[in-house]
C-alpha positions as CSV (number, residue, x, y, z in Angstrom):
1,M,54.8,28.5,-13.0
2,K,51.3,27.1,-12.7
3,T,49.8,23.9,-14.1
4,Y,46.1,23.5,-15.0
5,T,44.1,20.3,-15.7
6,L,41.6,20.5,-18.4
7,H,39.0,18.1,-19.7
8,T,38.7,18.2,-23.5
9,L,36.5,16.6,-26.1
10,H,38.2,14.7,-28.9
11,P,36.2,15.6,-32.1
12,K,36.8,12.5,-34.2
13,P,35.6,9.8,-31.8
14,A,32.8,12.1,-30.5
15,F,31.6,12.6,-34.1
16,A,31.7,8.9,-34.8
17,I,29.7,8.0,-31.7
18,L,27.2,10.8,-32.4
19,L,26.8,9.6,-36.0
20,V,26.1,6.0,-34.8
21,G,23.6,7.3,-32.2
22,M,21.8,9.4,-34.8
23,V,21.5,6.3,-37.1
24,G,20.1,4.3,-34.1
25,C,17.5,7.0,-33.3
26,L,16.5,7.2,-37.0
27,V,16.0,3.4,-37.1
28,G,13.5,3.7,-34.3
29,I,11.6,6.5,-36.1
30,L,11.5,4.5,-39.3
31,L,10.0,1.5,-37.4
32,L,6.9,3.5,-36.5
33,P,5.0,2.4,-39.6
34,T,5.7,-1.2,-38.8
35,G,3.7,-1.2,-35.6
36,L,6.1,0.4,-33.1
37,T,4.1,2.7,-30.8
38,M,5.1,6.3,-30.0
39,V,6.0,5.2,-26.4
40,Q,8.2,2.4,-27.6
41,C,9.8,4.8,-30.2
42,G,10.5,7.3,-27.4
43,I,12.1,4.7,-25.2
44,W,14.2,3.5,-28.2
45,V,15.4,7.0,-29.0
46,A,16.1,7.8,-25.4
47,A,18.1,4.6,-25.0
48,W,20.3,5.4,-28.0
49,A,20.8,9.0,-26.8
50,G,21.7,7.8,-23.3
51,V,24.1,5.2,-24.6
52,G,25.7,7.7,-27.0
53,Y,26.1,10.3,-24.2
54,Y,27.7,7.7,-21.9
55,L,30.1,6.5,-24.7
56,I,31.2,10.0,-25.5
57,K,31.9,10.7,-21.8
58,K,33.9,7.5,-21.5
59,L,35.7,7.3,-24.9
60,A,35.9,10.8,-26.3
61,V,36.8,13.0,-23.3
62,G,40.5,13.3,-22.4
63,T,42.7,15.2,-20.1
64,T,45.1,18.0,-21.1
65,Q,47.7,19.6,-18.9
66,V,48.5,23.3,-19.5
67,T,51.5,24.9,-17.9
68,L,51.8,28.7,-17.8
69,T,55.0,30.5,-17.0
70,A,56.1,34.1,-17.3
71,E,57.3,33.5,-20.8
72,T,55.7,30.3,-22.2
73,L,52.5,28.3,-22.4
74,T,52.7,24.6,-22.8
75,V,49.8,22.3,-23.9
76,Q,50.3,18.6,-23.1
77,P,47.4,16.3,-24.1
78,T,47.4,12.9,-22.4
79,G,49.1,10.5,-24.8
80,G,49.7,13.3,-27.3
81,T,52.5,15.6,-28.3
82,A,53.3,18.7,-26.2
83,R,53.2,22.1,-27.9
84,Q,55.0,25.1,-26.3
85,V,54.2,28.7,-27.3
86,L,56.3,31.7,-26.4
87,L,53.9,34.3,-25.0
88,R,55.8,37.1,-26.8
89,E,55.1,35.4,-30.1
90,I,51.3,35.4,-29.7
91,V,49.8,38.0,-32.1
92,S,46.3,37.9,-30.6
93,Y,43.9,35.8,-28.6
94,A,40.2,35.2,-28.4
95,H,38.1,33.9,-25.5
96,N,34.9,32.5,-26.9
97,E,31.8,31.2,-25.1
98,Y,28.6,30.0,-26.7
99,N,26.0,27.3,-26.0
100,G,28.1,25.2,-23.6
101,N,31.4,25.6,-25.6
102,E,34.2,27.7,-24.2
103,S,37.6,28.1,-25.9
104,L,40.8,30.1,-25.7
105,L,42.4,30.7,-29.2
106,L,46.0,31.9,-29.5
107,R,46.9,33.2,-32.9
108,L,50.6,33.0,-33.9
109,P,52.6,34.7,-36.7
110,T,52.8,31.4,-38.6
111,G,51.2,28.0,-38.5
112,K,47.9,26.9,-37.0
113,P,46.5,28.7,-34.0
114,V,46.5,27.0,-30.6
115,V,43.0,26.2,-29.4
116,I,42.2,25.1,-25.9
117,G,38.6,24.5,-24.8
118,Y,35.9,22.3,-23.4
119,N,32.3,21.4,-24.0
120,S,30.2,21.6,-20.8
121,T,27.7,19.0,-22.0
122,F,30.4,16.3,-21.8
123,C,33.3,17.8,-19.9
124,D,33.8,19.4,-16.5
125,E,35.2,22.9,-16.7
126,G,38.2,21.8,-14.6
127,D,40.8,24.6,-14.3
128,F,39.8,26.3,-17.5
129,P,38.4,29.5,-15.8
130,A,41.5,29.9,-13.7
131,L,43.7,29.3,-16.8
132,V,41.9,32.1,-18.8
133,A,42.1,34.5,-15.9
134,D,45.8,33.9,-15.2
135,F,46.6,34.0,-18.9
136,E,45.0,37.4,-19.4
137,A,46.8,38.7,-16.3
138,Q,50.1,37.2,-17.5
139,I,50.1,38.6,-21.0
140,A,49.7,42.1,-19.6
141,D,53.4,42.0,-18.5
142,V,55.3,39.7,-20.9
143,P,59.0,40.3,-20.9
144,P,60.4,41.1,-24.4
145,A,63.1,39.0,-26.1
146,T,65.8,41.5,-25.2
147,T,65.9,44.7,-23.1
148,A,66.2,46.7,-26.3
149,A,63.2,45.1,-27.9
150,A,59.8,46.8,-28.0
151,P,57.3,46.0,-25.3
152,V,55.1,43.0,-26.0
153,S,51.5,43.8,-26.9
154,I,49.0,41.0,-27.4
155,L,45.6,42.0,-29.0
156,R,42.4,40.6,-27.6
157,E,40.2,39.8,-30.6
158,K,36.5,40.7,-30.4
159,T,34.1,37.7,-30.2
160,F,31.3,37.4,-32.8
161,F,28.9,38.8,-30.2
162,E,31.0,42.0,-29.7
163,K,31.1,42.8,-33.4
164,P,28.6,45.0,-35.1
165,V,26.9,42.1,-36.9
166,G,26.6,40.2,-33.6
167,N,25.1,43.2,-31.9
168,A,22.6,43.7,-34.7
169,I,21.5,40.1,-34.6
170,G,21.2,40.3,-30.8
171,W,18.9,43.3,-31.0
172,L,16.8,41.7,-33.8
173,I,16.4,38.5,-31.8
174,L,15.4,40.5,-28.6
175,V,12.8,42.6,-30.5
176,A,11.5,39.5,-32.3
177,M,11.1,37.5,-29.1
178,V,9.3,40.4,-27.3
179,G,7.0,40.6,-30.3
180,F,6.5,36.9,-30.5
181,T,5.7,36.7,-26.7
182,G,3.2,39.5,-27.1
183,Y,1.5,37.6,-30.0
184,L,1.3,34.4,-27.9
185,L,-0.3,36.4,-25.0
186,L,-2.9,37.8,-27.4
187,Y,-3.7,34.8,-29.6
188,G,-2.3,31.8,-27.9
189,L,-0.3,28.9,-29.3
190,K,-1.7,26.8,-32.2
191,P,-2.1,23.1,-31.6
192,G,0.9,21.0,-32.4
193,K,3.3,23.9,-32.3
194,T,4.8,23.2,-28.8
195,G,8.0,21.8,-30.3
196,S,8.6,24.8,-32.5
197,L,7.9,27.1,-29.4
198,F,10.7,25.4,-27.4
199,L,13.0,25.6,-30.4
200,V,12.5,29.3,-30.9
201,Y,12.8,30.2,-27.3
202,G,15.7,27.8,-26.7
203,N,17.9,29.1,-29.5
204,G,16.9,32.7,-28.9
205,L,17.7,32.7,-25.2
206,A,21.0,30.9,-25.8
207,Y,22.1,33.6,-28.2
208,L,20.9,36.4,-26.0
209,A,22.7,34.9,-23.0
210,A,26.0,34.7,-24.9
211,W,25.5,38.2,-26.3
212,R,24.8,39.7,-22.9
213,N,27.8,37.9,-21.4
214,A,30.1,39.2,-24.2
215,R,28.8,42.8,-23.8
216,S,29.4,42.6,-20.1
217,K,33.0,41.4,-20.5
218,Q,33.6,44.1,-23.1
219,A,32.3,46.8,-20.7
220,K,34.6,45.5,-17.9
221,A,37.6,45.5,-20.2
222,Q,37.2,49.1,-21.2
Protein backbone atom coordinates (compact mmCIF):
# COMPACT_ATOMS: atom_id res chain seq x y z
CA MET A 1 0.00 0.00 0.00
CA LYS A 2 1.25 3.48 -0.90
CA THR A 3 -0.16 6.90 -0.08
CA TYR A 4 0.37 9.96 -2.28
CA THR A 5 -0.12 13.64 -1.43
CA LEU A 6 -1.57 15.73 -4.25
CA HIS A 7 -2.27 19.46 -4.52
CA THR A 8 -5.52 20.09 -6.36
CA LEU A 9 -7.35 23.18 -7.55
CA HIS A 10 -10.96 23.63 -6.41
CA PRO A 11 -12.81 24.94 -9.50
CA LYS A 12 -15.63 26.94 -7.87
CA PRO A 13 -13.58 29.25 -5.61
CA ALA A 14 -10.88 29.54 -8.28
CA PHE A 15 -13.48 30.61 -10.87
CA ALA A 16 -15.03 33.12 -8.45
CA ILE A 17 -11.64 34.70 -7.71
CA LEU A 18 -10.73 34.72 -11.41
CA LEU A 19 -14.02 36.42 -12.28
CA VAL A 20 -13.49 39.15 -9.66
CA GLY A 21 -9.92 39.64 -10.90
CA MET A 22 -11.07 39.98 -14.52
CA VAL A 23 -13.66 42.59 -13.48
CA GLY A 24 -10.96 44.49 -11.60
CA CYS A 25 -8.66 44.44 -14.65
CA LEU A 26 -11.51 45.56 -16.90
CA VAL A 27 -12.23 48.52 -14.63
CA GLY A 28 -8.64 49.70 -15.07
CA ILE A 29 -8.96 49.48 -18.87
CA LEU A 30 -12.28 51.35 -18.82
CA LEU A 31 -10.65 54.16 -16.78
CA LEU A 32 -8.20 54.93 -19.60
CA PRO A 33 -10.49 57.51 -21.25
CA THR A 34 -10.84 59.34 -17.90
CA GLY A 35 -7.16 60.28 -17.75
CA LEU A 36 -5.52 57.10 -16.48
CA THR A 37 -2.18 56.67 -18.24
CA MET A 38 -1.05 53.42 -19.88
CA VAL A 39 1.59 52.96 -17.17
CA GLN A 40 -0.97 53.44 -14.41
CA CYS A 41 -3.35 51.07 -16.20
CA GLY A 42 -0.58 48.47 -16.48
CA ILE A 43 0.17 48.76 -12.76
CA TRP A 44 -3.55 48.47 -11.97
CA VAL A 45 -3.98 45.34 -14.09
CA ALA A 46 -0.77 43.77 -12.77
CA ALA A 47 -1.86 44.43 -9.19
CA TRP A 48 -5.26 42.79 -9.72
CA ALA A 49 -3.63 39.82 -11.49
CA GLY A 50 -1.11 39.43 -8.66
CA VAL A 51 -3.75 39.59 -5.95
CA GLY A 52 -5.93 37.10 -7.85
CA TYR A 53 -3.03 34.66 -8.22
CA TYR A 54 -2.20 34.94 -4.52
CA LEU A 55 -5.82 34.40 -3.46
CA ILE A 56 -6.23 31.34 -5.68
CA LYS A 57 -3.03 29.84 -4.26
CA LYS A 58 -4.24 30.47 -0.71
CA LEU A 59 -7.98 29.84 -0.95
CA ALA A 60 -8.60 27.53 -3.91
CA VAL A 61 -5.78 24.98 -3.62
CA GLY A 62 -6.31 21.97 -1.36
CA THR A 63 -4.63 18.71 -0.48
CA THR A 64 -5.85 15.27 -1.52
CA GLN A 65 -4.54 11.96 -0.20
CA VAL A 66 -4.64 9.03 -2.64
CA THR A 67 -4.01 5.50 -1.39
CA LEU A 68 -3.18 2.72 -3.86
CA THR A 69 -3.24 -0.97 -2.94
CA ALA A 70 -3.16 -4.15 -5.00
CA GLU A 71 -6.96 -4.04 -5.34
CA THR A 72 -8.20 -0.52 -4.60
CA LEU A 73 -7.58 3.17 -5.11
CA THR A 74 -8.94 5.59 -2.49
CA VAL A 75 -9.23 9.35 -2.98
CA GLN A 76 -9.55 11.43 0.21
CA PRO A 77 -9.79 15.22 -0.24
CA THR A 78 -9.02 17.24 2.89
CA GLY A 79 -12.36 17.98 4.53
CA GLY A 80 -14.22 15.99 1.88
CA THR A 81 -15.71 12.55 1.41
CA ALA A 82 -13.44 9.65 0.55
CA ARG A 83 -14.15 7.63 -2.59
CA GLN A 84 -12.82 4.12 -3.01
CA VAL A 85 -12.58 2.37 -6.37
CA LEU A 86 -11.94 -1.31 -6.95
CA LEU A 87 -9.23 -1.55 -9.59
CA ARG A 88 -10.91 -4.53 -11.24
CA GLU A 89 -14.03 -2.40 -11.81
CA ILE A 90 -12.18 0.26 -13.82
CA VAL A 91 -13.19 -0.03 -17.48
CA SER A 92 -10.54 2.33 -18.85
CA TYR A 93 -8.31 5.21 -17.86
CA ALA A 94 -6.79 8.26 -19.49
CA HIS A 95 -3.69 10.25 -18.56
CA ASN A 96 -3.97 13.73 -20.06
CA GLU A 97 -1.45 16.58 -20.14
CA TYR A 98 -1.92 19.98 -21.76
CA ASN A 99 -0.87 23.55 -21.07
CA GLY A 100 -0.08 23.06 -17.39
CA ASN A 101 -3.03 20.77 -16.65
CA GLU A 102 -2.40 17.09 -15.90
CA SER A 103 -5.07 14.58 -14.93
CA LEU A 104 -5.77 10.89 -14.43
CA LEU A 105 -9.32 9.86 -15.37
CA LEU A 106 -10.74 6.51 -14.27
CA ARG A 107 -13.86 5.40 -16.12
CA LEU A 108 -16.23 3.04 -14.27
CA PRO A 109 -19.13 0.88 -15.52
CA THR A 110 -21.64 3.25 -13.89
CA GLY A 111 -21.62 6.67 -12.31
CA LYS A 112 -19.29 9.59 -12.79
CA PRO A 113 -15.65 8.90 -13.66
CA VAL A 114 -13.02 9.58 -11.01
CA VAL A 115 -10.74 12.46 -12.00
CA ILE A 116 -7.52 13.30 -10.17
CA GLY A 117 -5.28 16.10 -11.34
CA TYR A 118 -3.53 19.39 -10.77
CA ASN A 119 -2.77 22.68 -12.49
CA SER A 120 0.93 23.57 -12.52
CA THR A 121 0.17 27.31 -12.60
CA PHE A 122 -1.25 27.20 -9.08
CA CYS A 123 -0.28 23.79 -7.68
CA ASP A 124 2.90 21.85 -7.04
CA GLU A 125 2.96 18.48 -8.79
CA GLY A 126 3.38 16.73 -5.43
CA ASP A 127 3.32 12.96 -5.77
CA PHE A 128 1.24 12.98 -8.96
CA PRO A 129 3.95 11.60 -11.32
CA ALA A 130 4.69 8.78 -8.87
CA LEU A 131 0.96 8.01 -8.55
CA VAL A 132 0.50 7.74 -12.32
CA ALA A 133 3.57 5.53 -12.74
CA ASP A 134 2.60 3.22 -9.86
CA PHE A 135 -1.04 3.06 -11.00
CA GLU A 136 -0.07 2.03 -14.53
CA ALA A 137 2.27 -0.61 -13.13
CA GLN A 138 -0.37 -1.88 -10.67
CA ILE A 139 -3.22 -2.28 -13.16
CA ALA A 140 -1.04 -4.57 -15.28
CA ASP A 141 -1.54 -7.26 -12.64
CA VAL A 142 -4.90 -6.72 -10.91
CA PRO A 143 -6.23 -9.86 -9.20
CA PRO A 144 -9.73 -10.91 -10.44
CA ALA A 145 -12.69 -11.17 -8.07
CA THR A 146 -12.39 -14.96 -7.97
CA THR A 147 -9.87 -17.50 -9.21
CA ALA A 148 -12.42 -18.63 -11.80
CA ALA A 149 -13.02 -15.10 -13.12
CA ALA A 150 -11.46 -13.81 -16.32
CA PRO A 151 -8.22 -11.80 -16.05
CA VAL A 152 -8.72 -8.08 -15.45
CA SER A 153 -7.95 -5.90 -18.47
CA ILE A 154 -8.04 -2.11 -18.15
CA LEU A 155 -7.93 -0.14 -21.39
CA ARG A 156 -5.75 2.96 -21.72
CA GLU A 157 -7.74 5.56 -23.64
CA LYS A 158 -5.97 7.56 -26.31
CA THR A 159 -5.57 11.23 -25.53
CA PHE A 160 -6.83 13.85 -27.98
CA PHE A 161 -3.28 14.31 -29.28
CA GLU A 162 -2.97 10.59 -30.10
CA LYS A 163 -6.18 10.47 -32.12
CA PRO A 164 -6.21 11.05 -35.91
CA VAL A 165 -7.79 14.50 -35.56
CA GLY A 166 -5.15 15.51 -32.99
CA ASN A 167 -2.38 14.31 -35.29
CA ALA A 168 -3.88 16.18 -38.25
CA ILE A 169 -4.11 19.42 -36.26
CA GLY A 170 -0.55 18.94 -35.02
CA TRP A 171 0.85 18.60 -38.54
CA LEU A 172 -1.22 21.56 -39.76
CA ILE A 173 0.05 23.77 -36.92
CA LEU A 174 3.63 22.66 -37.56
CA VAL A 175 3.42 23.45 -41.29
CA ALA A 176 1.62 26.75 -40.60
CA MET A 177 4.25 27.86 -38.07
CA VAL A 178 7.12 26.98 -40.40
CA GLY A 179 5.43 28.93 -43.18
CA PHE A 180 4.65 31.86 -40.89
CA THR A 181 8.25 31.96 -39.66
CA GLY A 182 9.47 32.00 -43.27
CA TYR A 183 7.10 34.88 -44.03
CA LEU A 184 8.43 36.89 -41.06
CA LEU A 185 12.02 36.31 -42.16
CA LEU A 186 11.22 37.58 -45.66
CA TYR A 187 8.85 40.46 -44.95
CA GLY A 188 9.22 41.23 -41.23
CA LEU A 189 6.52 42.00 -38.66
CA LYS A 190 4.04 44.79 -39.22
CA PRO A 191 3.99 47.56 -36.56
CA GLY A 192 1.61 46.93 -33.67
CA LYS A 193 1.39 43.17 -34.26
CA THR A 194 3.80 42.03 -31.52
CA GLY A 195 0.95 40.89 -29.26
CA SER A 196 -0.55 38.77 -32.03
CA LEU A 197 2.89 37.26 -32.70
CA PHE A 198 3.26 36.11 -29.09
CA LEU A 199 -0.30 34.75 -29.15
CA VAL A 200 0.28 32.71 -32.31
CA TYR A 201 3.62 31.28 -31.23
CA GLY A 202 2.53 30.72 -27.63
CA ASN A 203 -0.57 28.72 -28.49
CA GLY A 204 1.12 26.91 -31.36
CA LEU A 205 4.14 25.83 -29.33
CA ALA A 206 1.93 24.75 -26.39
CA TYR A 207 -0.05 22.45 -28.69
CA LEU A 208 3.05 21.08 -30.41
CA ALA A 209 4.72 20.34 -27.06
CA ALA A 210 1.68 18.40 -25.81
CA TRP A 211 1.35 16.62 -29.17
CA ARG A 212 5.01 15.58 -29.20
CA ASN A 213 4.80 14.38 -25.59
CA ALA A 214 1.71 12.27 -26.36
CA ARG A 215 3.33 10.75 -29.46
CA SER A 216 6.44 9.92 -27.45
CA LYS A 217 4.42 8.15 -24.74
CA GLN A 218 2.42 6.27 -27.36
CA ALA A 219 5.64 5.04 -29.00
CA LYS A 220 7.00 3.83 -25.64
CA ALA A 221 3.75 2.02 -24.84
CA GLN A 222 3.85 0.02 -28.09
